[in-house]
Amino acid sequence: MKKDVIIIGAGIAGLTAAIYVLRAGHSALCIEGANYGGQIVNSPEVENYPGYQNISGFDLVNTVFEQAKALGMEYQNDKVLSVKKEGDGFVVSGEAASYEAASVIIATGAKRRKLGVSGEERLSGLGVSYCATCDGMFYRKKDTIVCGGGNTALEDAMFLSNFCNHVTICHRRDGFRGEPKLLEQLKEKDNVSFVTDVTVDEIAGAEKVEKLIYTDHKTGAKGEIPANGIFIAVGQIPDTEFVKDLISLDEAGYVIAGEDCATNVPGIFAAGDCRKKPVRQLTTAAADGTVAGLAAAQYTE
Ligand code: NAP
């Protein structure tokens, strides 16, 4: 049956959009290709979402999911392959089925970027990981490296430092994008050190990770950091490939949509980390979900 609004992606943006569509009196089907929750489920501690001094990303998003379900959100686990305009609505085609709606909200977020260095692919799962929360415990009392300088890298390093022997933060610049408060907390830890202004050349190891090899930008010298585990947190790639022929994306693949969340195609809206915008936080994802949800609801009237 044709829905009023289909929301693709069940992270904080998509789930918030569902709440607003439903409260505006319209039907909402949320389609998610993986588990609901989005990237924040990998954050063990969230301390910058109003209303909670400290909550795990999983607990936070679980509450929002239950809230949307209680309002009547329909939920489908399916990987969306395409969205097409048909008549006065849209057909969303997934691996399992096709779905119809008057309006569509793209809230697919982004996935972790790879470093793209020698050894990374081969040693993935053998010491190379993209999720500290998922794999960190394997490195209890061991030495780990976190690559990156954003909030994810700093949060990963903080999490790992609670039980690893040592954590080295390896970053390509001296400056960090992540929150200064978190950076200061890490600098005070005895088992955390920094290797900055370097390029990672290789992740080396015969059958599992043994070390990271880098070049120092200032001296040009090669260096090595021995490690059992290497966590890559060097940013994200938007999950928008499936709509690249329908709506306008920027050169990095983010959906071009303004603060009204409207794309260049009437009836399609974008919310959360997949939208081109300067600040990507849980709060701004929720804000996008609100705007896109209300706009999509209005569009169907
Ligand atoms: P990010 O903020 O884009 O940071 C990516 C980091 O990786 C940057 O330091 C960047 O270096 C580095 N990098 C990028 N490409 C690289 C490459 N090829 N080789 C080496 N280093 C590379 O990504 P993020 O940390 O995943 O965070 C994404 C968004 O989510 C951000 O807006 C962040 O604030 C937000 N976030 C929020 C929370 C929270 O609210 N609790 C938690 C996690 C993330 P440069 O700095 O030199 O560019």
Short mmCIF file of C-alpha atoms and ligand atoms in Angstrom, two decimals:
data_model
loop_
_atom_site.label_atom_id
_atom_site.label_comp_id
_atom_site.label_asym_id
_atom_site.label_seq_id
_atom_site.Cartn_x
_atom_site.Cartn_y
_atom_site.Cartn_z
CA MET A 1 0.00 0.00 0.00
CA LYS A 2 1.25 3.48 -0.86
CA LYS A 3 2.64 5.36 2.17
CA ASP A 4 2.57 9.09 2.73
CA VAL A 5 6.27 9.21 3.52
CA ILE A 6 9.07 6.67 3.17
CA ILE A 7 12.14 7.40 5.25
CA ILE A 8 15.33 5.67 4.15
CA GLY A 9 17.64 5.20 7.11
CA ALA A 10 16.85 4.61 10.78
CA GLY A 11 19.48 6.72 12.53
CA ILE A 12 18.61 9.65 14.72
CA ALA A 13 17.67 11.82 11.68
CA GLY A 14 15.38 9.21 10.11
CA LEU A 15 13.69 8.26 13.38
CA THR A 16 13.11 11.89 14.33
CA ALA A 17 11.62 12.50 10.87
CA ALA A 18 9.25 9.56 11.44
CA ILE A 19 8.09 11.04 14.77
CA TYR A 20 7.24 14.35 13.10
CA VAL A 21 5.52 12.76 10.08
CA LEU A 22 3.38 10.60 12.36
CA ARG A 23 2.51 13.42 14.73
CA ALA A 24 1.41 15.45 11.69
CA GLY A 25 -1.15 12.71 11.03
CA HIS A 26 0.56 10.90 8.13
CA SER A 27 1.81 7.36 7.64
CA ALA A 28 5.56 6.68 7.77
CA LEU A 29 7.52 3.65 6.66
CA CYS A 30 11.15 3.59 7.71
CA ILE A 31 13.45 1.32 5.67
CA GLU A 32 16.88 0.42 7.01
CA GLY A 33 19.51 -1.76 5.33
CA ALA A 34 21.43 -2.62 8.50
CA ASN A 35 20.41 -2.43 12.15
CA TYR A 36 18.47 0.62 13.26
CA GLY A 37 20.36 3.30 15.14
CA GLY A 38 22.99 4.49 12.69
CA GLN A 39 26.56 5.32 13.61
CA ILE A 40 25.81 6.54 17.11
CA VAL A 41 25.19 2.99 18.35
CA ASN A 42 28.99 2.65 18.28
CA SER A 43 29.46 5.56 20.70
CA PRO A 44 29.73 4.16 24.22
CA GLU A 45 29.18 7.53 25.85
CA VAL A 46 27.22 10.48 24.52
CA GLU A 47 27.57 13.61 26.63
CA ASN A 48 26.45 16.32 24.22
CA TYR A 49 22.79 15.46 23.65
CA PRO A 50 20.51 17.78 25.64
CA GLY A 51 18.59 16.00 28.35
CA TYR A 52 21.23 13.41 29.11
CA GLN A 53 24.44 14.04 31.04
CA ASN A 54 25.72 10.69 29.89
CA ILE A 55 24.01 7.96 27.88
CA SER A 56 25.25 5.26 25.52
CA GLY A 57 24.49 5.84 21.84
CA PHE A 58 22.62 2.54 21.77
CA ASP A 59 20.36 3.43 24.70
CA LEU A 60 19.65 6.85 23.26
CA VAL A 61 18.66 5.65 19.82
CA ASN A 62 16.73 2.70 21.22
CA THR A 63 14.53 5.14 23.12
CA VAL A 64 13.90 7.14 19.95
CA PHE A 65 13.13 3.96 17.97
CA GLU A 66 10.58 2.82 20.57
CA GLN A 67 9.07 6.32 20.58
CA ALA A 68 8.60 6.25 16.80
CA LYS A 69 7.18 2.70 16.91
CA ALA A 70 4.71 3.70 19.62
CA LEU A 71 3.47 6.49 17.35
CA GLY A 72 2.83 3.97 14.56
CA MET A 73 6.03 3.95 12.50
CA GLU A 74 6.24 0.94 10.21
CA TYR A 75 9.73 -0.51 10.02
CA GLN A 76 11.24 -2.63 7.25
CA ASN A 77 14.70 -4.14 7.11
CA ASP A 78 15.74 -3.93 3.44
CA LYS A 79 18.65 -2.50 1.49
CA VAL A 80 17.36 0.24 -0.81
CA LEU A 81 18.85 0.07 -4.30
CA SER A 82 17.05 2.92 -6.07
CA VAL A 83 14.40 5.63 -5.85
CA LYS A 84 12.41 6.57 -8.95
CA LYS A 85 9.78 9.17 -9.67
CA GLU A 86 6.54 7.55 -10.84
CA GLY A 87 3.32 9.52 -11.44
CA ASP A 88 2.70 11.82 -8.49
CA GLY A 89 4.90 9.79 -6.14
CA PHE A 90 8.02 7.66 -5.83
CA VAL A 91 8.93 3.99 -6.03
CA VAL A 92 11.62 2.88 -3.62
CA SER A 93 13.16 -0.43 -4.73
CA GLY A 94 14.97 -2.60 -2.25
CA GLU A 95 16.64 -6.00 -2.40
CA ALA A 96 13.55 -7.63 -0.88
CA ALA A 97 10.64 -5.59 -2.25
CA SER A 98 9.43 -2.33 -3.78
CA TYR A 99 7.57 0.36 -1.83
CA GLU A 100 5.53 3.40 -2.89
CA ALA A 101 5.16 6.79 -1.27
CA ALA A 102 4.08 10.34 -2.00
CA SER A 103 7.29 11.71 -0.49
CA VAL A 104 10.73 10.35 0.44
CA ILE A 105 13.26 11.39 3.08
CA ILE A 106 16.86 10.30 2.54
CA ALA A 107 18.45 9.85 5.96
CA THR A 108 21.09 7.26 5.19
CA GLY A 109 23.98 8.91 7.03
CA ALA A 110 27.52 7.95 6.19
CA LYS A 111 29.92 5.03 6.58
CA ARG A 112 33.51 4.99 7.78
CA ARG A 113 36.21 6.01 5.29
CA LYS A 114 39.21 3.73 4.77
CA LEU A 115 42.78 4.97 5.08
CA GLY A 116 43.67 3.36 1.77
CA VAL A 117 47.16 2.20 2.75
CA SER A 118 49.04 -1.01 2.13
CA GLY A 119 48.11 -3.77 4.59
CA GLU A 120 44.80 -2.20 5.63
CA GLU A 121 42.55 -4.47 3.59
CA ARG A 122 44.62 -7.64 4.16
CA LEU A 123 44.73 -7.16 7.94
CA SER A 124 41.11 -6.03 8.28
CA GLY A 125 39.68 -8.21 11.06
CA LEU A 126 43.22 -9.28 11.95
CA GLY A 127 43.97 -6.20 14.01
CA VAL A 128 42.55 -3.50 11.73
CA SER A 129 39.12 -2.33 12.87
CA TYR A 130 36.69 0.51 12.13
CA CYS A 131 34.71 0.17 15.35
CA ALA A 132 36.34 0.55 18.75
CA THR A 133 33.12 -0.22 20.60
CA CYS A 134 32.65 -3.47 18.70
CA ASP A 135 36.23 -4.77 18.74
CA GLY A 136 38.01 -2.83 21.46
CA MET A 137 37.67 -5.53 24.12
CA PHE A 138 39.86 -7.89 22.05
CA TYR A 139 42.74 -5.56 22.88
CA ARG A 140 42.46 -5.53 26.66
CA LYS A 141 45.92 -4.86 28.17
CA LYS A 142 47.35 -4.59 24.64
CA ASP A 143 48.74 -1.73 22.58
CA THR A 144 46.47 0.04 20.11
CA ILE A 145 46.59 2.93 17.66
CA VAL A 146 43.73 5.20 16.65
CA CYS A 147 44.15 6.95 13.29
CA GLY A 148 42.31 10.26 12.87
CA GLY A 149 41.78 13.61 14.54
CA GLY A 150 37.99 14.07 14.68
CA ASN A 151 35.50 13.37 17.45
CA THR A 152 35.21 9.72 16.51
CA ALA A 153 38.97 9.19 16.81
CA LEU A 154 39.13 11.00 20.15
CA GLU A 155 36.12 9.15 21.54
CA ASP A 156 37.56 5.83 20.35
CA ALA A 157 40.89 6.65 22.00
CA MET A 158 39.19 7.58 25.26
CA PHE A 159 37.21 4.35 25.25
CA LEU A 160 40.26 2.19 24.47
CA SER A 161 42.43 3.95 27.06
CA ASN A 162 40.16 2.59 29.80
CA PHE A 163 41.38 -0.98 29.28
CA CYS A 164 44.24 -1.06 26.75
CA ASN A 165 47.86 -1.00 27.89
CA HIS A 166 48.60 1.94 25.63
CA VAL A 167 46.81 3.98 22.97
CA THR A 168 48.64 6.07 20.37
CA ILE A 169 46.64 8.66 18.47
CA CYS A 170 48.13 8.99 15.01
CA HIS A 171 46.97 12.02 13.03
CA ARG A 172 48.01 13.70 9.78
CA ARG A 173 48.07 17.22 11.29
CA ASP A 174 49.07 18.86 14.58
CA GLY A 175 45.59 20.35 14.97
CA PHE A 176 42.51 18.32 15.85
CA ARG A 177 38.93 18.64 14.66
CA GLY A 178 37.59 16.86 17.73
CA GLU A 179 36.34 18.65 20.87
CA PRO A 180 39.14 20.45 22.78
CA LYS A 181 37.73 19.18 26.10
CA LEU A 182 38.11 15.56 24.98
CA LEU A 183 41.60 16.26 23.66
CA GLU A 184 42.65 17.76 27.02
CA GLN A 185 41.28 14.73 28.88
CA LEU A 186 43.30 12.43 26.62
CA LYS A 187 46.49 14.47 27.11
CA GLU A 188 46.15 13.94 30.85
CA LYS A 189 46.08 10.15 30.53
CA ASP A 190 49.31 8.27 31.29
CA ASN A 191 48.64 5.55 28.74
CA VAL A 192 47.80 7.84 25.77
CA SER A 193 50.40 9.38 23.46
CA PHE A 194 50.26 11.35 20.22
CA VAL A 195 52.08 10.99 16.92
CA THR A 196 50.98 13.93 14.79
CA ASP A 197 51.85 15.59 11.50
CA VAL A 198 52.56 12.26 9.86
CA THR A 199 51.33 10.25 6.89
CA VAL A 200 50.53 6.61 7.46
CA ASP A 201 52.40 4.58 4.82
CA GLU A 202 51.61 1.03 5.75
CA ILE A 203 50.00 -1.29 8.26
CA ALA A 204 52.39 -4.20 8.61
CA GLY A 205 52.20 -7.71 10.03
CA ALA A 206 52.60 -11.26 8.75
CA GLU A 207 49.33 -12.83 9.93
CA LYS A 208 48.01 -10.07 12.18
CA VAL A 209 48.77 -6.42 12.84
CA GLU A 210 52.26 -5.85 14.23
CA LYS A 211 53.01 -2.19 13.53
CA LEU A 212 52.12 1.00 11.71
CA ILE A 213 54.74 2.65 9.52
CA TYR A 214 54.58 6.40 8.90
CA THR A 215 56.50 9.35 7.47
CA ASP A 216 57.05 12.44 9.64
CA HIS A 217 56.10 15.57 7.67
CA LYS A 218 58.64 17.84 9.40
CA THR A 219 61.71 15.61 9.16
CA GLY A 220 60.76 13.31 6.28
CA ALA A 221 61.95 10.41 8.46
CA LYS A 222 60.17 7.07 8.57
CA GLY A 223 58.85 5.89 11.93
CA GLU A 224 57.12 2.81 13.35
CA ILE A 225 54.56 2.28 16.11
CA PRO A 226 54.26 -1.32 17.32
CA ALA A 227 50.62 -2.29 18.00
CA ASN A 228 48.25 -5.21 18.34
CA GLY A 229 45.23 -3.31 17.08
CA ILE A 230 44.72 -0.32 14.77
CA PHE A 231 41.42 1.55 14.79
CA ILE A 232 40.73 3.71 11.74
CA ALA A 233 38.56 6.79 12.38
CA VAL A 234 39.35 9.09 9.46
CA GLY A 235 35.90 10.38 8.63
CA GLN A 236 32.96 9.25 6.65
CA ILE A 237 31.57 8.70 3.17
CA PRO A 238 27.88 9.51 2.65
CA ASP A 239 25.64 6.59 1.77
CA THR A 240 23.97 8.19 -1.25
CA GLU A 241 25.16 6.14 -4.23
CA PHE A 242 21.65 4.76 -4.81
CA VAL A 243 20.18 8.25 -5.51
CA LYS A 244 23.04 9.75 -7.50
CA ASP A 245 21.03 9.64 -10.75
CA LEU A 246 17.93 11.22 -9.22
CA ILE A 247 19.02 14.10 -6.97
CA SER A 248 21.94 16.54 -6.89
CA LEU A 249 24.97 15.50 -4.84
CA ASP A 250 28.18 17.42 -4.24
CA GLU A 251 31.58 16.12 -5.35
CA ALA A 252 31.96 14.15 -2.08
CA GLY A 253 28.53 12.54 -2.48
CA TYR A 254 26.61 14.61 0.10
CA VAL A 255 23.03 15.53 -0.85
CA ILE A 256 22.73 19.18 -1.82
CA ALA A 257 19.84 20.48 0.26
CA GLY A 258 19.55 23.66 2.30
CA GLU A 259 18.33 24.19 5.84
CA ASP A 260 14.82 23.39 4.57
CA CYS A 261 16.15 19.88 3.75
CA ALA A 262 14.57 20.10 0.28
CA THR A 263 16.53 18.52 -2.57
CA ASN A 264 16.32 19.61 -6.21
CA VAL A 265 13.50 17.07 -6.72
CA PRO A 266 10.17 18.20 -5.22
CA GLY A 267 8.97 15.59 -2.72
CA ILE A 268 12.45 14.30 -1.83
CA PHE A 269 14.09 15.61 1.32
CA ALA A 270 17.46 14.91 2.94
CA ALA A 271 18.18 14.76 6.66
CA GLY A 272 21.21 14.13 8.85
CA ASP A 273 24.82 13.32 8.04
CA CYS A 274 24.14 12.54 4.34
CA ARG A 275 23.17 16.20 3.75
CA LYS A 276 25.80 18.78 2.76
CA LYS A 277 26.19 20.98 5.85
CA PRO A 278 28.86 22.38 8.15
CA VAL A 279 28.00 20.67 11.46
CA ARG A 280 27.25 16.96 11.82
CA GLN A 281 26.13 16.18 15.34
CA LEU A 282 23.33 14.14 16.87
CA THR A 283 21.51 17.38 17.64
CA THR A 284 21.75 18.63 14.06
CA ALA A 285 20.63 15.22 12.78
CA ALA A 286 17.56 15.47 15.02
CA ALA A 287 17.00 19.04 13.80
CA ASP A 288 17.16 17.89 10.17
CA GLY A 289 14.75 15.06 10.95
CA THR A 290 12.29 17.58 12.36
CA VAL A 291 12.50 19.91 9.36
CA ALA A 292 12.41 17.13 6.77
CA GLY A 293 9.58 15.30 8.56
CA LEU A 294 7.37 18.38 8.69
CA ALA A 295 8.20 19.33 5.09
CA ALA A 296 7.45 15.83 3.79
CA ALA A 297 4.19 15.73 5.74
CA GLN A 298 3.17 19.09 4.27
CA TYR A 299 4.15 17.95 0.76
CA THR A 300 1.75 14.99 0.93
CA GLU A 301 -1.24 17.18 1.92
P1 NAP B 1 35.72 14.02 10.89
O1 NAP B 1 35.27 15.00 11.93
O2 NAP B 1 35.51 14.34 9.46
O3 NAP B 1 37.26 13.75 11.14
C1 NAP B 1 37.97 12.93 10.30
C2 NAP B 1 39.42 12.97 10.70
O4 NAP B 1 40.16 12.07 9.89
C3 NAP B 1 40.04 14.36 10.52
O5 NAP B 1 40.87 14.65 11.60
C4 NAP B 1 40.83 14.21 9.22
O6 NAP B 1 42.00 14.97 9.21
C5 NAP B 1 41.20 12.75 9.23
N1 NAP B 1 41.31 12.21 7.87
C6 NAP B 1 40.42 12.31 6.86
N2 NAP B 1 40.86 11.65 5.77
C7 NAP B 1 42.05 11.14 6.10
C8 NAP B 1 43.01 10.38 5.41
N3 NAP B 1 42.80 9.97 4.15
N4 NAP B 1 44.15 10.02 6.05
C9 NAP B 1 44.34 10.40 7.33
N5 NAP B 1 43.47 11.13 8.04
C10 NAP B 1 42.35 11.50 7.44
O7 NAP B 1 35.03 12.57 11.08
P2 NAP B 1 34.49 11.84 12.39
O8 NAP B 1 35.42 11.95 13.51
O9 NAP B 1 34.09 10.48 11.93
O10 NAP B 1 33.18 12.65 12.75
C11 NAP B 1 32.17 12.86 11.77
C12 NAP B 1 31.13 13.82 12.30
O11 NAP B 1 30.41 13.22 13.38
C13 NAP B 1 31.79 15.08 12.87
O12 NAP B 1 30.97 16.18 12.61
C14 NAP B 1 31.83 14.81 14.35
O13 NAP B 1 31.85 15.98 15.14
C15 NAP B 1 30.55 14.02 14.54
N6 NAP B 1 30.64 13.16 15.72
C16 NAP B 1 29.93 13.56 16.80
C17 NAP B 1 29.97 12.80 17.95
C18 NAP B 1 29.17 13.24 19.11
O14 NAP B 1 28.39 14.18 18.97
N7 NAP B 1 29.30 12.63 20.28
C19 NAP B 1 30.75 11.63 18.00
C20 NAP B 1 31.47 11.25 16.88
C21 NAP B 1 31.41 12.03 15.73
P3 NAP B 1 41.99 16.56 9.02
O15 NAP B 1 41.50 17.10 10.34
O16 NAP B 1 43.40 16.88 8.72
O17 NAP B 1 41.08 16.82 7.87
#
